[in-house]
Amino acid sequence: MTLSSIPLATADLKIEDGGRKNWTLVCAPLMAETVDQMLVLMDKAKQIGADLVEVRIDFLKNFSPRNDLNILIKQAPLPTLITYRPKWEGGQYDGDESTRQETLRIAMELGTDYLDVELKVAQEFYSSIQGKKPEKLKIIVSSHNYKNTPSVEEIGNLVARIQATGADIVKIATTSVDITDNARMFQVLVHSQVPMIGIVMGERGLMSRILSAKYGGFLTFGSIEAGVISAPGQPTLVDLLDLYNFKQIGVDTKVHGVIGNPIGHSKSPHLYNAAFKSLGFNGIYLPLLVDSVANFINVYSSQDFVGYSYTIPHKEDGLRCCDEIDPIAKEIGAISCMIRRPTDGKLMGYNVDYLGAIAAIEEALRASNGATPASASPLAGKLFVVMGAGGAGKALAYGGYEKGARVVVANRTYEKAKILADKVGGQAITLAELKDFHPEEGMILANTTSVGMKPRIDETPLPKDSLKNYSLVFDAIYTPKWTRLLTEAQECGATVVFGTEMFINQAFVQVERFTGLPAPKTILRDVDGKVLRFCLLFGIHLYRKVFMVVASGMDKFFG
């Protein structure tokens, strides 16, 4: 694709001048029921920063084709893409096909910039216009697969079929079954000889929408409001442009992310992308919903994919995928950070969880005891109870042991607790036994289980009556900030330490390892605080759907 072949809406884009680094358009789909509502949404899309709008006329009620299209096309503040999606292709229109195609021809006549025509009827539509297509109009011929993502060969053949219809732009949307499905779309996209929109739908396909800018996609879609989407897995315009800094993604942008399952709750992208932007670092940080770490690492093996954070439940699986492991991570038996070494591509594994958590606990103990930061660790000699024996549990147990604490590991299965306890010279008990465990007063408790994490926020790993024997309680969970465990611990008089402290402290370390630059600590703490305040203000206990709606406005709210 040459610059001269790029359609109208990209003509004014500025590349590599501080404005943007890619040609990929940002399109806002509009799905209102009235023309007036459509016009309001168009203005919002322009204000947020969209390059064009997709007018989904199949959502309009009491639709009068010529009159309504004339208003929508002529009064639009941005270039328009007219889509009249039938039900058989995932849309709302359930009427006569000839009437639908006549409406598309009216849109063409009235001067729309882009027109979406489904592959199934593309030849019929092209025959009906008999080559009489306005010069500025670009026809997108589209194909949607709502079941899976085919092989590279099958997608390539589909591109050829679509191109053969005479399409100006090829659009293929598939569905993600696994996050590795995106790689097949990237492979086709980067080698496409025609303008192409390549999207993998669903949560596991989010990276396809963001990295389309890296791999040469013609456009990507971003919704004006969270939850009001035209296809599964669609991000908001605000997230695309502000959180992911979409217009600054280029072919040489390095990809990072947090690997976990689930991952939708993670606020890591807010922290790391803000840090990258502040440092002027050419990188992107994504939430990566991974089912198999080994498959993910094997597929995304290029030097473009350079660094990962690991969270539940993949810290141990990540370790098994490393070429080299830091001695501390090897001792713990889990990693929280993986770096691809630029010289030879080998994967280096580290565990920085214990650094963040132990530092936060020590700071709180010193504050409560009036000790100075220069004094010996306040954990030395303390009875340190760690709930959970997974990756985070191992990190906390090891960290406590290093600081001279007497470690007790409590886990649902005794065998796993015993293995970890033996490594740190500690004692093992079951979680069931922990509720009656109180050999002394002033113990330190650290929860590394997922009990109490959003959305199961009404649960707690330990009854309130059992908390009165602890002087300090730490919870590794950070969504919500105030877990039931911490709330009840404070009511019992204990000092509480939030999981966010562990999170932010280890983020400092990871940013420096990812970028090779000093972490912008003030900015990271500021972003961390804003995310939490927003969640608390609007009620993090609300249902997931409501939370996702309000979360989409974070960046605008912060501004």
CSV table of C-alpha atoms in Angstrom, one decimal, residues 107-537:
chain,number,residue,atom,x,y,z
A,107,ALA,CA,-25.4,6.2,1.0
A,108,MET,CA,-22.8,6.0,-1.9
A,109,GLU,CA,-24.7,8.6,-3.9
A,110,LEU,CA,-25.0,11.0,-0.9
A,111,GLY,CA,-21.2,11.0,-0.5
A,112,THR,CA,-20.2,8.7,2.3
A,113,ASP,CA,-16.5,8.1,2.5
A,114,TYR,CA,-16.6,4.4,3.2
A,115,LEU,CA,-19.2,1.7,2.7
A,116,ASP,CA,-19.2,-1.8,4.3
A,117,VAL,CA,-20.5,-4.6,2.1
A,118,GLU,CA,-20.5,-8.2,3.3
A,119,LEU,CA,-18.5,-10.8,1.2
A,120,LYS,CA,-21.6,-13.0,0.8
A,121,VAL,CA,-23.3,-10.3,-1.4
A,122,ALA,CA,-20.3,-8.3,-2.6
A,123,GLN,CA,-20.4,-9.6,-6.2
A,124,GLU,CA,-24.1,-8.8,-6.4
A,125,PHE,CA,-23.6,-5.3,-5.0
A,126,TYR,CA,-20.7,-4.5,-7.4
A,127,SER,CA,-22.9,-5.8,-10.3
A,128,SER,CA,-25.7,-3.5,-9.2
A,129,ILE,CA,-23.6,-0.3,-9.4
A,130,GLN,CA,-22.1,-1.2,-12.8
A,131,GLY,CA,-18.7,0.4,-12.0
A,132,LYS,CA,-20.4,3.8,-11.2
A,133,LYS,CA,-18.6,4.4,-7.9
A,134,PRO,CA,-17.6,7.9,-6.7
A,135,GLU,CA,-13.8,8.3,-6.8
A,136,LYS,CA,-13.5,9.2,-3.2
A,137,LEU,CA,-15.6,6.3,-2.0
A,138,LYS,CA,-13.8,3.2,-0.7
A,139,ILE,CA,-15.7,0.0,-0.4
A,140,ILE,CA,-14.8,-2.3,2.5
A,141,VAL,CA,-15.7,-5.9,1.8
A,142,SER,CA,-16.1,-7.7,5.1
A,143,SER,CA,-16.2,-11.2,6.5
A,144,HIS,CA,-17.1,-12.1,10.1
A,145,ASN,CA,-16.3,-15.4,11.8
A,146,TYR,CA,-18.1,-15.7,15.2
A,147,LYS,CA,-16.8,-19.2,16.0
A,148,ASN,CA,-13.0,-19.2,15.8
A,149,THR,CA,-9.8,-18.0,14.0
A,150,PRO,CA,-8.8,-20.2,11.0
A,151,SER,CA,-5.3,-21.0,10.0
A,152,VAL,CA,-2.9,-18.5,8.3
A,153,GLU,CA,-3.5,-20.3,5.0
A,154,GLU,CA,-7.3,-20.1,5.4
A,155,ILE,CA,-7.2,-16.4,6.3
A,156,GLY,CA,-4.9,-15.7,3.4
A,157,ASN,CA,-7.2,-17.4,1.0
A,158,LEU,CA,-10.1,-15.4,2.4
A,159,VAL,CA,-8.1,-12.2,1.8
A,160,ALA,CA,-7.7,-13.3,-1.8
A,161,ARG,CA,-11.4,-14.0,-2.2
A,162,ILE,CA,-12.3,-10.6,-0.8
A,163,GLN,CA,-9.7,-8.8,-3.0
A,164,ALA,CA,-11.1,-10.6,-6.1
A,165,THR,CA,-14.5,-8.9,-5.6
A,166,GLY,CA,-12.9,-5.6,-6.3
A,167,ALA,CA,-12.8,-4.4,-2.7
A,168,ASP,CA,-10.8,-1.3,-1.9
A,169,ILE,CA,-10.2,-2.5,1.7
A,170,VAL,CA,-10.3,-6.1,3.0
A,171,LYS,CA,-12.0,-6.6,6.4
A,172,ILE,CA,-11.7,-9.9,8.3
A,173,ALA,CA,-13.0,-10.3,11.8
A,174,THR,CA,-12.5,-13.7,13.6
A,175,THR,CA,-13.1,-14.9,17.1
A,176,SER,CA,-10.5,-15.7,19.7
A,177,VAL,CA,-10.5,-19.1,21.3
A,178,ASP,CA,-6.9,-18.6,22.6
A,179,ILE,CA,-4.7,-15.5,22.7
A,180,THR,CA,-2.3,-17.1,20.2
A,181,ASP,CA,-5.0,-16.7,17.6
A,182,ASN,CA,-4.0,-13.1,17.3
A,183,ALA,CA,-0.6,-14.1,15.9
A,184,ARG,CA,-2.2,-15.7,12.8
A,185,MET,CA,-4.0,-12.5,12.1
A,186,PHE,CA,-0.8,-10.4,12.6
A,187,GLN,CA,1.0,-12.7,10.2
A,188,VAL,CA,-1.6,-12.1,7.4
A,189,LEU,CA,-1.9,-8.4,8.2
A,190,VAL,CA,1.8,-7.6,8.0
A,191,HIS,CA,2.1,-9.4,4.7
A,192,SER,CA,-1.1,-8.1,3.1
A,193,GLN,CA,-0.6,-6.4,-0.2
A,194,VAL,CA,-4.0,-4.6,0.0
A,195,PRO,CA,-5.3,-2.3,2.7
A,196,MET,CA,-6.7,-4.6,5.4
A,197,ILE,CA,-8.6,-4.5,8.6
A,198,GLY,CA,-7.7,-7.6,10.7
A,199,ILE,CA,-9.4,-8.0,14.0
A,200,VAL,CA,-9.8,-10.9,16.4
A,201,MET,CA,-12.9,-10.5,18.5
A,202,GLY,CA,-13.3,-11.4,22.2
A,203,GLU,CA,-11.3,-10.6,25.4
A,204,ARG,CA,-8.4,-12.8,24.2
A,205,GLY,CA,-8.3,-10.8,21.0
A,206,LEU,CA,-7.8,-7.4,22.6
A,207,MET,CA,-4.2,-7.2,21.5
A,208,SER,CA,-5.2,-7.5,17.8
A,209,ARG,CA,-7.2,-4.2,18.1
A,210,ILE,CA,-4.3,-2.4,19.8
A,211,LEU,CA,-1.4,-3.9,17.9
A,212,SER,CA,-3.1,-3.3,14.5
A,213,ALA,CA,-1.1,-0.1,14.5
A,214,LYS,CA,2.1,-2.0,14.8
A,215,TYR,CA,1.3,-4.5,12.1
A,216,GLY,CA,-0.2,-2.2,9.5
A,217,GLY,CA,-3.9,-2.5,10.0
A,218,PHE,CA,-6.0,0.0,8.0
A,219,LEU,CA,-8.2,0.8,11.0
A,220,THR,CA,-9.3,-0.3,14.5
A,221,PHE,CA,-12.5,0.3,16.4
A,222,GLY,CA,-13.0,2.0,19.7
A,223,SER,CA,-16.4,2.5,21.4
A,224,ILE,CA,-17.5,5.8,22.8
A,225,GLU,CA,-18.9,4.2,26.0
A,226,ALA,CA,-17.7,1.1,27.7
A,227,GLY,CA,-20.1,-1.8,27.2
A,228,VAL,CA,-21.8,-0.1,24.2
A,229,ILE,CA,-19.8,-2.1,21.6
A,230,SER,CA,-20.4,-3.3,18.1
A,231,ALA,CA,-18.3,-6.5,18.6
A,232,PRO,CA,-17.0,-8.5,21.5
A,233,GLY,CA,-13.7,-7.3,23.1
A,234,GLN,CA,-13.9,-3.8,21.7
A,235,PRO,CA,-12.0,-1.3,23.8
A,236,THR,CA,-13.1,2.3,24.4
A,237,LEU,CA,-11.7,5.2,22.4
A,238,VAL,CA,-10.4,6.7,25.7
A,239,ASP,CA,-8.5,3.5,26.4
A,240,LEU,CA,-7.1,3.2,22.9
A,241,LEU,CA,-5.9,6.8,22.7
A,242,ASP,CA,-4.9,7.6,26.3
A,243,LEU,CA,-4.3,4.3,28.1
A,244,TYR,CA,-2.6,2.5,25.2
A,245,ASN,CA,-1.2,5.7,23.5
A,246,PHE,CA,-2.4,4.2,20.2
A,247,LYS,CA,-1.2,6.9,17.9
A,248,GLN,CA,2.4,6.5,19.2
A,249,ILE,CA,2.5,2.8,18.4
A,250,GLY,CA,4.9,2.1,15.5
A,251,VAL,CA,6.5,-0.9,13.8
A,252,ASP,CA,9.4,-0.8,16.3
A,253,THR,CA,7.2,-0.5,19.4
A,254,LYS,CA,8.2,-3.2,22.0
A,255,VAL,CA,5.4,-5.3,23.5
A,256,HIS,CA,5.0,-5.9,27.2
A,257,GLY,CA,2.1,-7.1,29.3
A,258,VAL,CA,0.7,-8.8,32.4
A,259,ILE,CA,0.1,-12.6,31.9
A,260,GLY,CA,-2.8,-14.0,34.0
A,261,ASN,CA,-6.2,-15.6,34.0
A,262,PRO,CA,-8.5,-13.8,34.8
A,263,ILE,CA,-6.9,-10.5,33.8
A,264,GLY,CA,-9.7,-8.0,33.3
A,265,HIS,CA,-9.3,-6.6,36.8
A,266,SER,CA,-5.6,-5.7,36.4
A,267,LYS,CA,-4.6,-2.1,36.7
A,268,SER,CA,-1.1,-2.9,35.6
A,269,PRO,CA,-1.7,-1.4,32.1
A,270,HIS,CA,-2.5,2.0,33.7
A,271,LEU,CA,0.7,2.1,35.7
A,272,TYR,CA,3.2,0.8,33.1
A,273,ASN,CA,1.8,2.6,30.1
A,274,ALA,CA,1.9,5.9,32.1
A,275,ALA,CA,5.5,5.1,33.1
A,276,PHE,CA,6.5,4.4,29.5
A,277,LYS,CA,4.9,7.6,28.3
A,278,SER,CA,6.6,9.6,31.0
A,279,LEU,CA,10.0,8.1,30.1
A,280,GLY,CA,9.5,8.5,26.4
A,281,PHE,CA,10.0,4.8,26.1
A,282,ASN,CA,8.7,3.2,22.9
A,283,GLY,CA,6.8,0.4,24.5
A,284,ILE,CA,3.2,-0.8,25.0
A,285,TYR,CA,1.9,-2.8,28.0
A,286,LEU,CA,-1.2,-5.0,27.5
A,287,PRO,CA,-3.5,-7.2,29.7
A,288,LEU,CA,-2.8,-10.8,28.4
A,289,LEU,CA,-5.5,-13.4,29.1
A,290,VAL,CA,-3.4,-16.5,28.8
A,291,ASP,CA,-4.6,-20.1,29.1
A,292,SER,CA,-1.2,-21.8,28.5
A,293,VAL,CA,2.0,-19.9,29.2
A,294,ALA,CA,4.1,-22.4,27.2
A,295,ASN,CA,1.9,-21.9,24.1
A,296,PHE,CA,2.0,-18.1,24.5
A,297,ILE,CA,5.8,-18.0,24.8
A,298,ASN,CA,6.3,-20.4,21.9
A,299,VAL,CA,4.1,-18.4,19.5
A,300,TYR,CA,5.2,-14.9,20.5
A,301,SER,CA,8.9,-15.6,20.3
A,302,SER,CA,10.1,-12.6,18.3
A,303,GLN,CA,12.2,-9.8,19.7
A,304,ASP,CA,9.1,-7.6,19.5
A,305,PHE,CA,7.7,-9.3,22.6
A,306,VAL,CA,10.2,-8.4,25.3
A,307,GLY,CA,8.8,-8.3,28.8
A,308,TYR,CA,6.0,-9.7,31.0
A,309,SER,CA,4.7,-9.4,34.5
A,310,TYR,CA,3.1,-12.6,35.9
A,311,THR,CA,0.1,-12.9,38.1
A,312,ILE,CA,-2.4,-15.6,39.2
A,313,PRO,CA,-2.2,-18.5,38.3
A,314,HIS,CA,0.8,-18.4,36.0
A,315,LYS,CA,3.8,-17.5,38.2
A,316,GLU,CA,5.0,-21.1,38.4
A,317,ASP,CA,4.3,-21.9,34.8
A,318,GLY,CA,6.2,-18.8,33.8
A,319,LEU,CA,9.3,-20.1,35.7
A,320,ARG,CA,9.2,-23.3,33.7
A,321,CYS,CA,9.4,-21.3,30.4
A,322,CYS,CA,12.5,-19.4,31.3
A,323,ASP,CA,15.9,-20.0,29.8
A,324,GLU,CA,17.6,-18.6,32.8
A,325,ILE,CA,16.3,-18.0,36.3
A,326,ASP,CA,17.5,-15.6,38.9
A,327,PRO,CA,18.7,-17.5,42.0
A,328,ILE,CA,16.1,-15.9,44.3
A,329,ALA,CA,13.2,-16.7,41.9
A,330,LYS,CA,14.6,-20.3,41.6
A,331,GLU,CA,14.6,-20.6,45.4
A,332,ILE,CA,11.0,-19.2,45.6
A,333,GLY,CA,9.9,-21.5,42.8
A,334,ALA,CA,8.0,-18.8,40.9
A,335,ILE,CA,8.6,-15.7,38.8
A,336,SER,CA,6.7,-12.4,38.7
A,337,CYS,CA,8.8,-10.8,35.9
A,338,MET,CA,10.2,-12.1,32.6
A,339,ILE,CA,12.6,-10.2,30.3
A,340,ARG,CA,13.7,-11.2,26.8
A,341,ARG,CA,17.4,-10.5,26.6
A,342,PRO,CA,18.1,-8.4,23.5
A,343,THR,CA,21.5,-9.9,22.7
A,344,ASP,CA,20.3,-13.5,22.3
A,345,GLY,CA,16.5,-13.6,22.9
A,346,LYS,CA,16.8,-15.8,25.9
A,347,LEU,CA,14.1,-15.4,28.6
A,348,MET,CA,15.2,-14.3,32.0
A,349,GLY,CA,13.0,-15.0,35.0
A,350,TYR,CA,12.9,-12.9,38.2
A,351,ASN,CA,10.7,-12.6,41.3
A,352,VAL,CA,10.2,-9.1,42.6
A,353,ASP,CA,7.0,-9.7,44.5
A,354,TYR,CA,8.8,-10.3,47.8
A,355,LEU,CA,10.7,-7.0,47.4
A,356,GLY,CA,7.5,-5.0,47.2
A,357,ALA,CA,5.6,-6.8,49.8
A,358,ILE,CA,8.3,-7.1,52.5
A,359,ALA,CA,9.3,-3.4,52.0
A,360,ALA,CA,5.6,-2.4,52.6
A,361,ILE,CA,5.3,-4.6,55.7
A,362,GLU,CA,8.6,-3.3,57.1
A,363,GLU,CA,7.6,0.3,56.5
A,364,ALA,CA,4.3,-0.2,58.3
A,365,LEU,CA,5.9,-2.0,61.3
A,366,ARG,CA,8.5,0.8,61.6
A,367,ALA,CA,5.8,3.4,61.5
A,368,SER,CA,3.8,1.6,64.2
A,369,ASN,CA,6.9,1.0,66.4
A,370,GLY,CA,8.5,4.4,65.9
A,371,ALA,CA,11.7,2.7,64.5
A,372,THR,CA,13.9,4.5,61.9
A,373,PRO,CA,14.3,3.1,58.4
A,374,ALA,CA,18.0,2.5,59.1
A,375,SER,CA,17.4,0.1,61.9
A,376,ALA,CA,17.3,-3.7,61.6
A,377,SER,CA,14.3,-5.3,60.0
A,378,PRO,CA,11.3,-5.1,62.3
A,379,LEU,CA,10.3,-8.6,61.0
A,380,ALA,CA,13.4,-10.2,62.6
A,381,GLY,CA,12.2,-12.6,65.3
A,382,LYS,CA,8.5,-12.1,64.5
A,383,LEU,CA,6.1,-15.0,63.9
A,384,PHE,CA,5.2,-14.4,60.3
A,385,VAL,CA,2.1,-16.4,59.1
A,386,VAL,CA,1.8,-16.7,55.3
A,387,MET,CA,-1.6,-17.9,53.9
A,388,GLY,CA,-1.2,-19.6,50.6
A,389,ALA,CA,1.7,-21.6,49.1
A,390,GLY,CA,1.5,-20.5,45.5
A,391,GLY,CA,3.8,-18.1,43.7
A,392,ALA,CA,3.0,-15.1,45.9
A,393,GLY,CA,3.0,-17.2,49.1
A,394,LYS,CA,6.5,-18.5,48.2
A,395,ALA,CA,7.7,-15.0,47.6
A,396,LEU,CA,6.4,-13.7,51.0
A,397,ALA,CA,7.7,-16.8,52.9
A,398,TYR,CA,11.1,-16.4,51.4
A,399,GLY,CA,11.2,-12.7,52.0
A,400,GLY,CA,10.2,-13.2,55.7
A,401,TYR,CA,12.8,-15.8,56.1
A,402,GLU,CA,15.5,-13.5,54.6
A,403,LYS,CA,14.5,-10.8,57.1
A,404,GLY,CA,14.9,-13.2,60.1
A,405,ALA,CA,11.2,-13.9,60.8
A,406,ARG,CA,9.9,-17.2,62.0
A,407,VAL,CA,7.7,-18.4,59.1
A,408,VAL,CA,4.5,-20.3,59.3
A,409,VAL,CA,2.9,-21.4,56.1
A,410,ALA,CA,-0.9,-22.1,56.0
A,411,ASN,CA,-2.3,-23.7,52.9
A,412,ARG,CA,-5.5,-25.5,51.9
A,413,THR,CA,-3.4,-28.7,51.3
A,414,TYR,CA,-0.9,-29.5,54.0
A,415,GLU,CA,1.5,-31.2,51.7
A,416,LYS,CA,2.1,-28.0,49.7
A,417,ALA,CA,2.5,-26.0,52.8
A,418,LYS,CA,5.1,-28.4,54.2
A,419,ILE,CA,7.2,-28.3,51.1
A,420,LEU,CA,7.4,-24.5,51.3
A,421,ALA,CA,7.8,-24.4,55.1
A,422,ASP,CA,10.8,-26.8,54.9
A,423,LYS,CA,12.5,-24.5,52.4
A,424,VAL,CA,12.4,-21.6,54.8
A,425,GLY,CA,12.9,-23.5,58.0
A,426,GLY,CA,9.4,-22.9,59.1
A,427,GLN,CA,6.2,-24.6,60.3
A,428,ALA,CA,3.3,-25.9,58.1
A,429,ILE,CA,-0.4,-26.0,58.9
A,430,THR,CA,-3.6,-26.1,57.0
A,431,LEU,CA,-5.9,-23.1,56.5
A,432,ALA,CA,-8.5,-24.9,58.5
A,433,GLU,CA,-6.1,-25.1,61.4
A,434,LEU,CA,-5.2,-21.5,61.1
A,435,LYS,CA,-8.4,-20.2,62.7
A,436,ASP,CA,-7.4,-21.7,66.0
A,437,PHE,CA,-3.7,-20.9,65.7
A,438,HIS,CA,-2.5,-18.3,68.2
A,439,PRO,CA,0.7,-19.4,70.0
A,440,GLU,CA,1.6,-15.8,70.8
A,441,GLU,CA,0.3,-12.2,70.5
A,442,GLY,CA,1.5,-9.7,68.0
A,443,MET,CA,1.9,-12.1,65.0
A,444,ILE,CA,2.2,-10.8,61.4
A,445,LEU,CA,-0.3,-12.2,58.9
A,446,ALA,CA,0.1,-12.1,55.1
A,447,ASN,CA,-2.7,-13.4,52.8
A,448,THR,CA,-1.6,-14.4,49.3
A,449,THR,CA,-4.7,-16.5,48.4
A,450,SER,CA,-7.4,-15.1,46.0
A,451,VAL,CA,-10.1,-15.3,48.6
A,452,GLY,CA,-11.8,-11.9,48.8
A,453,MET,CA,-10.7,-10.7,45.4
A,454,LYS,CA,-13.2,-9.1,43.1
A,455,PRO,CA,-15.8,-10.3,42.3
A,456,ARG,CA,-16.0,-12.5,45.5
A,457,ILE,CA,-15.4,-9.5,47.8
A,458,ASP,CA,-17.7,-10.8,50.5
A,459,GLU,CA,-15.4,-13.7,51.3
A,460,THR,CA,-12.5,-13.8,53.7
A,461,PRO,CA,-9.8,-16.4,54.2
A,462,LEU,CA,-9.8,-16.1,58.0
A,463,PRO,CA,-12.7,-15.4,60.5
A,464,LYS,CA,-12.7,-12.1,62.3
A,465,ASP,CA,-12.3,-13.8,65.7
A,466,SER,CA,-9.0,-15.2,64.6
A,467,LEU,CA,-7.5,-11.8,63.8
A,468,LYS,CA,-7.2,-10.4,67.3
A,469,ASN,CA,-3.9,-12.1,67.8
A,470,TYR,CA,-2.2,-10.2,65.0
A,471,SER,CA,-0.5,-6.8,65.2
A,472,LEU,CA,-0.3,-6.4,61.4
A,473,VAL,CA,-2.3,-7.9,58.5
A,474,PHE,CA,-1.2,-7.7,54.9
A,475,ASP,CA,-3.4,-8.7,51.9
A,476,ALA,CA,-1.8,-9.2,48.5
A,477,ILE,CA,-5.2,-8.6,46.8
A,478,TYR,CA,-5.5,-5.1,45.5
A,479,THR,CA,-9.0,-5.2,43.9
A,480,PRO,CA,-10.7,-4.2,46.1
A,481,LYS,CA,-8.2,-2.2,48.1
A,482,TRP,CA,-10.2,-2.7,51.3
A,483,THR,CA,-10.8,-6.5,51.4
A,484,ARG,CA,-13.0,-7.9,54.0
A,485,LEU,CA,-9.9,-9.4,55.7
A,486,LEU,CA,-8.3,-5.9,56.0
A,487,THR,CA,-11.5,-4.3,57.2
A,488,GLU,CA,-12.0,-6.8,59.9
A,489,ALA,CA,-8.3,-6.8,60.9
A,490,GLN,CA,-8.5,-3.0,61.4
A,491,GLU,CA,-11.6,-3.4,63.5
A,492,CYS,CA,-9.6,-5.8,65.7
A,493,GLY,CA,-6.9,-3.2,66.2
A,494,ALA,CA,-4.3,-4.5,63.7
A,495,THR,CA,-2.2,-2.3,61.4
A,496,VAL,CA,-3.2,-3.1,57.8
A,497,VAL,CA,-1.1,-3.1,54.7
A,498,PHE,CA,-2.8,-2.9,51.3
A,499,GLY,CA,-1.9,-5.1,48.4
A,500,THR,CA,-1.4,-1.9,46.4
A,501,GLU,CA,1.8,-1.2,48.3
A,502,MET,CA,3.3,-4.5,47.2
A,503,PHE,CA,2.0,-3.8,43.7
A,504,ILE,CA,3.5,-0.3,43.4
A,505,ASN,CA,6.8,-1.2,45.0
A,506,GLN,CA,7.4,-4.1,42.6
A,507,ALA,CA,6.2,-2.0,39.7
A,508,PHE,CA,9.2,0.4,40.4
A,509,VAL,CA,11.5,-2.6,39.9
A,510,GLN,CA,9.8,-3.9,36.8
A,511,VAL,CA,9.6,-0.6,35.0
A,512,GLU,CA,13.4,-0.2,35.4
A,513,ARG,CA,14.0,-3.7,34.1
A,514,PHE,CA,11.7,-3.2,31.2
A,515,THR,CA,13.1,0.2,30.1
A,516,GLY,CA,16.6,0.3,31.5
A,517,LEU,CA,15.6,3.8,32.9
A,518,PRO,CA,14.9,5.0,36.5
A,519,ALA,CA,11.3,4.5,37.4
A,520,PRO,CA,9.2,7.7,37.6
A,521,LYS,CA,8.0,6.9,41.1
A,522,THR,CA,6.0,10.0,41.7
A,523,ILE,CA,4.0,9.4,38.5
A,524,LEU,CA,3.5,5.8,39.3
A,525,ARG,CA,2.2,6.5,42.8
A,526,ASP,CA,0.0,9.3,41.4
A,527,VAL,CA,-1.6,7.0,38.8
A,528,ASP,CA,-2.0,4.2,41.3
A,529,GLY,CA,-3.8,6.5,43.7
A,530,LYS,CA,-6.1,7.9,41.0
A,531,VAL,CA,-7.1,4.4,39.9
A,532,LEU,CA,-7.9,3.4,43.4
A,533,ARG,CA,-9.8,6.6,44.3
A,534,PHE,CA,-11.9,6.3,41.2
A,535,CYS,CA,-12.8,2.7,42.1
A,536,LEU,CA,-13.7,3.6,45.6
A,537,LEU,CA,-15.7,6.6,44.6
